[in-house]
Amino acid sequence: MAIRSIIFHKLTRIQEDQPSELSLAEHALTITADHESLFSQLKKNFQFKAGKLFGRFDPDFSSFPFQNWLKEFEQEKIGFEKLGRLFTEQFKELIDKTSEPFDATIALIHEDRADGERFYLFALESNAGMLIDSHLQLDTVEYLNPGKLDLAMRIDLQDAWNSAISEPYLCAIKSRNKGKIGEAFLQACSFKSVIDCAKETETLMDVLSGYAKQMPPKEAASIHQKAYDFCVEQQQLGEAVPLKALSSYVNEQEPEQFVNFAQQHAQLESEQQLRPDTRKLKHLVRISGKGNGLSLSFSSDLMQQTILFDEQSDTLTITAIPKSLKKQILEHLKTARDKED
């Protein structure tokens, strides 16, 4: 991993009825160990983020011009600084069409890798903190928060201009809470989704549930856990989930059994690769919910074992209460009785 170029711009809108304010850096930065460290954190957080989107450049060049600018940059027709300025100015224009406040540092990073160059776009949020300065006075400081990654894009440049590549070469993060700002970011990046991750997640969960139903309860729980672990590992590697590899992982004794089941019951191809959302896939191994003052979470293999559900009376019965929970309940009841006395 090596940063070829990096630049930061600042885009802010505090009041909803006012246009955003843009501060542009004139030149790319001289790369230091601090930049490499920040980029390493951002890449790690990007890789581990669940719920990513996968796509390609939108063919509508007039509404999504970033891809043209990026190609001109690759062809050395424009410089890195101009590319960053064009992108951030367009992002500002799209943000000004919304009514949402926004405050972020826009980071553009060109990465050189042994297996192909990548381009990253980040909208980084900041936190405020306090410090004691050199005069022993209390002061405030604003610092980047690389752990809160709500808007980001990764572009595999080598694949982007290769018409023979059918796989998505764009990978995006757009958190749900970003609303129209998130849509503006995706449009500024010329992003068009080509994979329905929600549908692929639902399909995989249905196939895994149907397959596991044929097994004894303990074996079914093991299959769910193995499938979840494998999908999380693939996500952290930035890779799709090959159906054949998943089949071998969940059942080493009969590695073709699951993929054959998937072909028969969901018309999935044996060579198919899926990109499930591991946040939703977690429901295979964990049941959770909250409301009306109650928050509950437990391993799914406990259902109808130590946690019993009566559908008619709509009640849960817990037959093996955790010791720490039992202790708190007894202490609470004792305190309530003492107050009554």
Tab-separated table of C-alpha atoms in Angstrom:
chain	number	residue	atom	x	y	z
A	1	MET	CA	0.000	0.000	0.000
A	2	ALA	CA	1.309	3.446	-0.968
A	3	ILE	CA	-0.420	6.802	-1.302
A	4	ARG	CA	0.378	8.430	-4.629
A	5	SER	CA	-1.624	11.607	-3.980
A	6	ILE	CA	-3.832	12.985	-1.213
A	7	ILE	CA	-5.766	16.220	-0.780
A	8	PHE	CA	-8.355	17.568	1.677
A	9	HIS	CA	-11.195	20.024	1.080
A	10	LYS	CA	-13.789	21.336	3.525
A	11	LEU	CA	-17.532	21.517	2.885
A	12	THR	CA	-19.881	22.986	5.495
A	13	ARG	CA	-23.499	24.069	5.797
A	14	ILE	CA	-24.696	24.951	9.275
A	15	GLN	CA	-28.082	26.521	8.464
A	16	GLU	CA	-30.531	24.639	6.308
A	17	ASP	CA	-31.677	27.667	4.292
A	18	GLN	CA	-28.140	28.776	3.415
A	19	PRO	CA	-25.797	27.508	0.668
A	20	SER	CA	-22.842	25.428	1.808
A	21	GLU	CA	-19.392	26.942	2.225
A	22	LEU	CA	-16.465	25.396	0.369
A	23	SER	CA	-12.795	25.668	1.311
A	24	LEU	CA	-10.487	24.236	-1.351
A	25	ALA	CA	-6.854	23.258	-0.908
A	26	GLU	CA	-4.672	24.563	-3.739
A	27	HIS	CA	-2.150	21.740	-3.800
A	28	ALA	CA	-1.905	18.043	-3.000
A	29	LEU	CA	-0.136	17.320	0.272
A	30	THR	CA	3.387	16.093	0.782
A	31	ILE	CA	2.755	12.591	2.062
A	32	THR	CA	3.949	11.844	5.597
A	33	ALA	CA	3.677	8.960	8.043
A	34	ASP	CA	0.597	10.674	9.548
A	35	HIS	CA	-1.199	10.554	6.198
A	36	GLU	CA	-0.293	6.890	5.788
A	37	SER	CA	-1.549	6.157	9.315
A	38	LEU	CA	-4.851	7.948	8.712
A	39	PHE	CA	-5.326	6.171	5.389
A	40	SER	CA	-4.595	2.811	7.022
A	41	GLN	CA	-7.346	3.461	9.594
A	42	LEU	CA	-9.800	4.574	6.924
A	43	LYS	CA	-9.134	1.519	4.771
A	44	LYS	CA	-9.576	-0.811	7.731
A	45	ASN	CA	-12.861	0.817	8.760
A	46	PHE	CA	-14.043	0.789	5.151
A	47	GLN	CA	-13.236	-2.910	4.803
A	48	PHE	CA	-15.021	-3.922	8.017
A	49	LYS	CA	-18.119	-1.783	7.423
A	50	ALA	CA	-21.222	-3.870	6.832
A	51	GLY	CA	-23.995	-2.967	4.415
A	52	LYS	CA	-21.808	-1.652	1.597
A	53	LEU	CA	-23.180	-0.943	-1.886
A	54	PHE	CA	-21.650	-2.317	-5.083
A	55	GLY	CA	-21.944	-0.759	-8.501
A	56	ARG	CA	-20.526	0.698	-11.698
A	57	PHE	CA	-20.360	4.159	-13.236
A	58	ASP	CA	-23.705	5.467	-14.433
A	59	PRO	CA	-23.760	5.682	-18.256
A	60	ASP	CA	-25.495	9.081	-18.070
A	61	PHE	CA	-22.352	11.238	-18.446
A	62	SER	CA	-24.237	14.546	-18.382
A	63	SER	CA	-25.750	13.942	-14.939
A	64	PHE	CA	-22.779	11.957	-13.606
A	65	PRO	CA	-19.622	13.643	-14.993
A	66	PHE	CA	-17.137	12.465	-12.347
A	67	GLN	CA	-16.276	9.349	-14.310
A	68	ASN	CA	-15.176	11.521	-17.253
A	69	TRP	CA	-12.997	13.676	-15.016
A	70	LEU	CA	-11.469	10.575	-13.457
A	71	LYS	CA	-10.675	9.164	-16.899
A	72	GLU	CA	-9.094	12.449	-17.950
A	73	PHE	CA	-6.995	12.305	-14.792
A	74	GLU	CA	-5.910	8.753	-15.635
A	75	GLN	CA	-4.982	9.931	-19.134
A	76	GLU	CA	-3.029	12.844	-17.571
A	77	LYS	CA	-5.243	15.431	-19.273
A	78	ILE	CA	-6.032	17.049	-15.908
A	79	GLY	CA	-4.107	17.043	-12.639
A	80	PHE	CA	-5.026	15.531	-9.280
A	81	GLU	CA	-5.812	18.979	-7.813
A	82	LYS	CA	-8.263	19.806	-10.610
A	83	LEU	CA	-9.976	16.445	-10.268
A	84	GLY	CA	-10.470	17.049	-6.542
A	85	ARG	CA	-11.773	20.565	-7.145
A	86	LEU	CA	-14.248	19.447	-9.824
A	87	PHE	CA	-15.595	16.651	-7.632
A	88	THR	CA	-15.990	18.784	-4.510
A	89	GLU	CA	-17.594	21.662	-6.404
A	90	GLN	CA	-20.149	19.296	-7.913
A	91	PHE	CA	-20.790	17.706	-4.517
A	92	LYS	CA	-21.417	21.212	-3.116
A	93	GLU	CA	-23.837	21.955	-5.947
A	94	LEU	CA	-25.803	18.779	-5.210
A	95	ILE	CA	-25.786	19.390	-1.446
A	96	ASP	CA	-27.198	22.887	-1.975
A	97	LYS	CA	-30.244	21.289	-3.601
A	98	THR	CA	-31.041	19.572	-0.299
A	99	SER	CA	-32.124	21.160	2.975
A	100	GLU	CA	-29.899	19.143	5.317
A	101	PRO	CA	-26.964	20.522	7.361
A	102	PHE	CA	-23.555	19.135	6.506
A	103	ASP	CA	-20.028	19.479	7.827
A	104	ALA	CA	-17.233	17.270	6.535
A	105	THR	CA	-13.677	17.129	5.304
A	106	ILE	CA	-13.577	15.718	1.780
A	107	ALA	CA	-10.545	13.477	1.310
A	108	LEU	CA	-9.426	12.249	-2.107
A	109	ILE	CA	-6.722	9.580	-2.086
A	110	HIS	CA	-5.023	7.893	-5.028
A	111	GLU	CA	-3.506	4.567	-3.955
A	112	ASP	CA	-0.823	2.574	-5.743
A	113	ARG	CA	-1.070	-1.199	-5.232
A	114	ALA	CA	0.735	-4.201	-6.652
A	115	ASP	CA	-2.497	-5.611	-8.087
A	116	GLY	CA	-3.953	-2.355	-9.416
A	117	GLU	CA	-4.500	1.292	-8.499
A	118	ARG	CA	-7.443	2.439	-6.425
A	119	PHE	CA	-9.084	5.791	-5.843
A	120	TYR	CA	-10.880	6.657	-2.601
A	121	LEU	CA	-13.339	9.431	-1.759
A	122	PHE	CA	-14.203	10.053	1.887
A	123	ALA	CA	-16.518	12.543	3.615
A	124	LEU	CA	-14.940	12.629	7.066
A	125	GLU	CA	-16.722	13.973	10.128
A	126	SER	CA	-14.989	15.685	13.029
A	127	ASN	CA	-15.297	15.655	16.809
A	128	ALA	CA	-14.536	18.468	19.240
A	129	GLY	CA	-12.353	17.906	22.271
A	130	MET	CA	-10.529	19.818	24.988
A	131	LEU	CA	-6.819	20.143	25.668
A	132	ILE	CA	-4.366	22.042	27.842
A	133	ASP	CA	-2.165	24.168	25.574
A	134	SER	CA	1.521	25.077	26.006
A	135	HIS	CA	0.493	28.011	28.221
A	136	LEU	CA	-1.459	25.647	30.485
A	137	GLN	CA	-4.733	27.141	29.304
A	138	LEU	CA	-7.838	25.155	28.435
A	139	ASP	CA	-8.559	25.151	24.723
A	140	THR	CA	-10.771	23.259	22.283
A	141	VAL	CA	-9.603	21.292	19.289
A	142	GLU	CA	-11.408	19.761	16.323
A	143	TYR	CA	-10.134	16.375	15.170
A	144	LEU	CA	-11.071	13.896	12.471
A	145	ASN	CA	-13.083	10.835	13.459
A	146	PRO	CA	-11.998	8.057	11.054
A	147	GLY	CA	-14.043	5.527	13.012
A	148	LYS	CA	-17.327	7.167	11.957
A	149	LEU	CA	-17.402	6.392	8.261
A	150	ASP	CA	-20.824	7.244	6.805
A	151	LEU	CA	-19.948	8.333	3.256
A	152	ALA	CA	-17.117	6.780	1.262
A	153	MET	CA	-16.317	5.360	-2.168
A	154	ARG	CA	-13.632	2.972	-3.436
A	155	ILE	CA	-12.874	2.701	-7.140
A	156	ASP	CA	-10.815	-0.097	-8.699
A	157	LEU	CA	-9.291	1.918	-11.512
A	158	GLN	CA	-7.957	-1.028	-13.481
A	159	ASP	CA	-11.433	-2.575	-13.782
A	160	ALA	CA	-13.285	0.709	-14.311
A	161	TRP	CA	-12.137	1.094	-17.920
A	162	ASN	CA	-12.167	-2.603	-18.815
A	163	SER	CA	-15.391	-3.363	-20.701
A	164	ALA	CA	-14.751	-7.105	-20.353
A	165	ILE	CA	-15.150	-6.901	-16.554
A	166	SER	CA	-18.688	-7.727	-15.443
A	167	GLU	CA	-18.083	-7.522	-11.690
A	168	PRO	CA	-18.780	-4.221	-9.855
A	169	TYR	CA	-15.703	-2.010	-9.557
A	170	LEU	CA	-17.290	0.590	-7.285
A	171	CYS	CA	-17.821	-0.043	-3.587
A	172	ALA	CA	-19.669	2.560	-1.533
A	173	ILE	CA	-20.676	3.309	2.030
A	174	LYS	CA	-23.850	5.326	2.560
A	175	SER	CA	-25.244	5.142	6.059
A	176	ARG	CA	-29.017	5.265	6.396
A	177	ASN	CA	-28.945	8.436	8.459
A	178	LYS	CA	-27.403	10.423	5.589
A	179	GLY	CA	-30.613	10.639	3.572
A	180	LYS	CA	-30.471	13.057	0.649
A	181	ILE	CA	-26.876	14.017	1.476
A	182	GLY	CA	-25.942	10.385	0.901
A	183	GLU	CA	-27.750	10.348	-2.442
A	184	ALA	CA	-25.913	13.537	-3.418
A	185	PHE	CA	-22.594	11.889	-2.560
A	186	LEU	CA	-23.363	8.832	-4.694
A	187	GLN	CA	-24.421	11.028	-7.602
A	188	ALA	CA	-21.257	13.110	-7.283
A	189	CYS	CA	-19.276	9.840	-7.528
A	190	SER	CA	-21.232	8.738	-10.669
A	191	PHE	CA	-22.358	5.650	-8.740
A	192	LYS	CA	-25.032	3.295	-10.025
A	193	SER	CA	-25.908	0.214	-7.997
A	194	VAL	CA	-25.800	-3.084	-9.912
A	195	ILE	CA	-26.278	-5.533	-7.038
A	196	ASP	CA	-29.391	-5.799	-4.883
A	197	CYS	CA	-27.663	-6.704	-1.623
A	198	ALA	CA	-30.955	-6.770	0.292
A	199	LYS	CA	-32.420	-9.316	-2.121
A	200	GLU	CA	-29.254	-11.429	-2.106
A	201	THR	CA	-29.231	-11.383	1.703
A	202	GLU	CA	-32.864	-12.465	1.883
A	203	THR	CA	-32.275	-15.233	-0.674
A	204	LEU	CA	-29.248	-16.588	1.181
A	205	MET	CA	-31.038	-16.496	4.536
A	206	ASP	CA	-34.036	-18.354	3.094
A	207	VAL	CA	-31.813	-21.026	1.503
A	208	LEU	CA	-29.732	-21.488	4.666
A	209	SER	CA	-32.865	-21.734	6.827
A	210	GLY	CA	-34.445	-24.274	4.483
A	211	TYR	CA	-31.253	-26.327	4.336
A	212	ALA	CA	-30.735	-26.271	8.111
A	213	LYS	CA	-34.334	-27.375	8.784
A	214	GLN	CA	-33.379	-30.807	7.497
A	215	MET	CA	-30.829	-31.187	10.293
A	216	PRO	CA	-31.120	-31.853	14.031
A	217	PRO	CA	-31.303	-28.608	16.086
A	218	LYS	CA	-27.647	-28.593	17.177
A	219	GLU	CA	-26.391	-29.298	13.670
A	220	ALA	CA	-28.694	-26.639	12.234
A	221	ALA	CA	-27.345	-24.058	14.693
A	222	SER	CA	-23.788	-25.036	13.721
A	223	ILE	CA	-24.589	-24.539	10.021
A	224	HIS	CA	-26.036	-21.089	10.679
A	225	GLN	CA	-22.981	-20.086	12.733
A	226	LYS	CA	-20.522	-21.398	10.139
A	227	ALA	CA	-22.350	-19.608	7.324
A	228	TYR	CA	-22.403	-16.329	9.261
A	229	ASP	CA	-18.703	-16.596	10.179
A	230	PHE	CA	-17.723	-17.330	6.577
A	231	CYS	CA	-19.719	-14.382	5.221
A	232	VAL	CA	-18.225	-11.998	7.808
A	233	GLU	CA	-14.717	-13.190	6.914
A	234	GLN	CA	-15.385	-12.622	3.205
A	235	GLN	CA	-16.757	-9.162	3.941
A	236	GLN	CA	-13.660	-8.224	5.923
A	237	LEU	CA	-11.494	-9.401	3.029
A	238	GLY	CA	-13.568	-7.255	0.675
A	239	GLU	CA	-14.633	-10.334	-1.280
A	240	ALA	CA	-17.981	-11.758	-2.394
A	241	VAL	CA	-19.285	-15.058	-1.009
A	242	PRO	CA	-18.788	-17.880	-3.556
A	243	LEU	CA	-21.637	-20.341	-3.184
A	244	LYS	CA	-19.374	-23.360	-3.732
A	245	ALA	CA	-16.878	-22.236	-1.096
A	246	LEU	CA	-19.699	-21.558	1.368
A	247	SER	CA	-21.103	-25.037	0.690
A	248	SER	CA	-17.751	-26.648	1.480
A	249	TYR	CA	-17.392	-24.592	4.645
A	250	VAL	CA	-20.794	-25.386	6.175
A	251	ASN	CA	-20.565	-29.116	5.405
A	252	GLU	CA	-17.030	-30.459	5.025
A	253	GLN	CA	-18.208	-34.097	4.818
A	254	GLU	CA	-20.569	-33.390	1.901
A	255	PRO	CA	-19.240	-30.172	0.313
A	256	GLU	CA	-21.678	-30.230	-2.636
A	257	GLN	CA	-24.825	-30.770	-0.573
A	258	PHE	CA	-25.658	-27.143	0.224
A	259	VAL	CA	-24.887	-25.796	-3.253
A	260	ASN	CA	-27.098	-28.509	-4.772
A	261	PHE	CA	-29.892	-27.547	-2.355
A	262	ALA	CA	-29.484	-23.880	-3.352
A	263	GLN	CA	-29.725	-24.791	-7.033
A	264	GLN	CA	-32.888	-26.820	-6.551
A	265	HIS	CA	-34.755	-24.554	-4.135
A	266	ALA	CA	-33.637	-21.044	-5.158
A	267	GLN	CA	-32.374	-21.465	-8.733
A	268	LEU	CA	-28.943	-20.218	-7.691
A	269	GLU	CA	-26.032	-21.106	-9.958
A	270	SER	CA	-23.231	-23.171	-8.448
A	271	GLU	CA	-20.656	-20.577	-9.568
A	272	GLN	CA	-22.715	-17.667	-8.229
A	273	GLN	CA	-21.163	-15.154	-5.859
A	274	LEU	CA	-23.298	-13.254	-3.366
A	275	ARG	CA	-22.705	-10.077	-1.363
A	276	PRO	CA	-25.015	-10.410	1.656
A	277	ASP	CA	-25.416	-7.754	4.327
A	278	THR	CA	-23.880	-9.363	7.414
A	279	ARG	CA	-25.888	-7.097	9.725
A	280	LYS	CA	-29.091	-8.791	8.564
A	281	LEU	CA	-27.408	-12.174	8.241
A	282	LYS	CA	-26.691	-12.022	11.964
A	283	HIS	CA	-30.360	-12.858	12.565
A	284	LEU	CA	-29.442	-16.426	11.626
A	285	VAL	CA	-27.388	-16.753	14.804
A	286	ARG	CA	-28.872	-14.131	17.088
A	287	ILE	CA	-32.426	-13.036	17.903
A	288	SER	CA	-32.827	-9.553	19.317
A	289	GLY	CA	-35.367	-6.813	19.761
A	290	LYS	CA	-36.328	-3.912	21.982
A	291	GLY	CA	-39.393	-1.888	22.831
A	292	ASN	CA	-41.742	-0.983	25.677
A	293	GLY	CA	-38.785	-0.682	28.056
A	294	LEU	CA	-37.450	-4.142	27.203
A	295	SER	CA	-34.253	-5.033	25.355
A	296	LEU	CA	-33.576	-8.706	24.652
A	297	SER	CA	-30.877	-10.556	22.713
A	298	PHE	CA	-29.967	-14.235	22.696
A	299	SER	CA	-28.370	-16.933	20.567
A	300	SER	CA	-30.901	-18.386	18.125
A	301	ASP	CA	-29.976	-21.952	19.074
A	302	LEU	CA	-31.527	-21.332	22.512
A	303	MET	CA	-34.986	-20.981	20.969
A	304	GLN	CA	-37.285	-23.738	22.169
A	305	GLN	CA	-34.375	-25.009	24.290
A	306	THR	CA	-33.865	-22.762	27.322
A	307	ILE	CA	-36.024	-19.990	25.833
A	308	LEU	CA	-39.565	-21.112	25.071
A	309	PHE	CA	-42.062	-19.199	22.957
A	310	ASP	CA	-45.805	-19.741	23.195
A	311	GLU	CA	-47.321	-18.275	20.042
A	312	GLN	CA	-50.931	-18.412	21.315
A	313	SER	CA	-50.260	-16.486	24.524
A	314	ASP	CA	-47.479	-14.402	22.933
A	315	THR	CA	-45.090	-15.102	25.827
A	316	LEU	CA	-41.434	-16.049	26.247
A	317	THR	CA	-40.291	-18.278	29.083
A	318	ILE	CA	-36.611	-18.258	30.085
A	319	THR	CA	-35.660	-21.446	31.912
A	320	ALA	CA	-31.927	-20.804	32.424
A	321	ILE	CA	-31.506	-17.246	33.668
A	322	PRO	CA	-27.920	-15.858	33.560
A	323	LYS	CA	-26.471	-15.573	37.074
A	324	SER	CA	-25.738	-11.859	36.806
A	325	LEU	CA	-29.306	-11.155	35.638
A	326	LYS	CA	-30.779	-13.287	38.413
A	327	LYS	CA	-28.690	-11.427	40.998
A	328	GLN	CA	-29.949	-8.046	39.744
A	329	ILE	CA	-33.558	-9.239	39.772
A	330	LEU	CA	-33.310	-10.524	43.363
A	331	GLU	CA	-31.637	-7.300	44.520
A	332	HIS	CA	-34.325	-5.218	42.825
A	333	LEU	CA	-37.128	-7.276	44.409
A	334	LYS	CA	-35.505	-7.042	47.839
A	335	THR	CA	-35.192	-3.258	47.539
A	336	ALA	CA	-38.845	-2.988	46.475
A	337	ARG	CA	-39.986	-5.106	49.442
A	338	ASP	CA	-37.879	-3.036	51.881
A	339	LYS	CA	-39.528	0.146	50.587
A	340	GLU	CA	-42.983	-1.341	51.100
A	341	ASP	CA	-42.122	-2.269	54.713
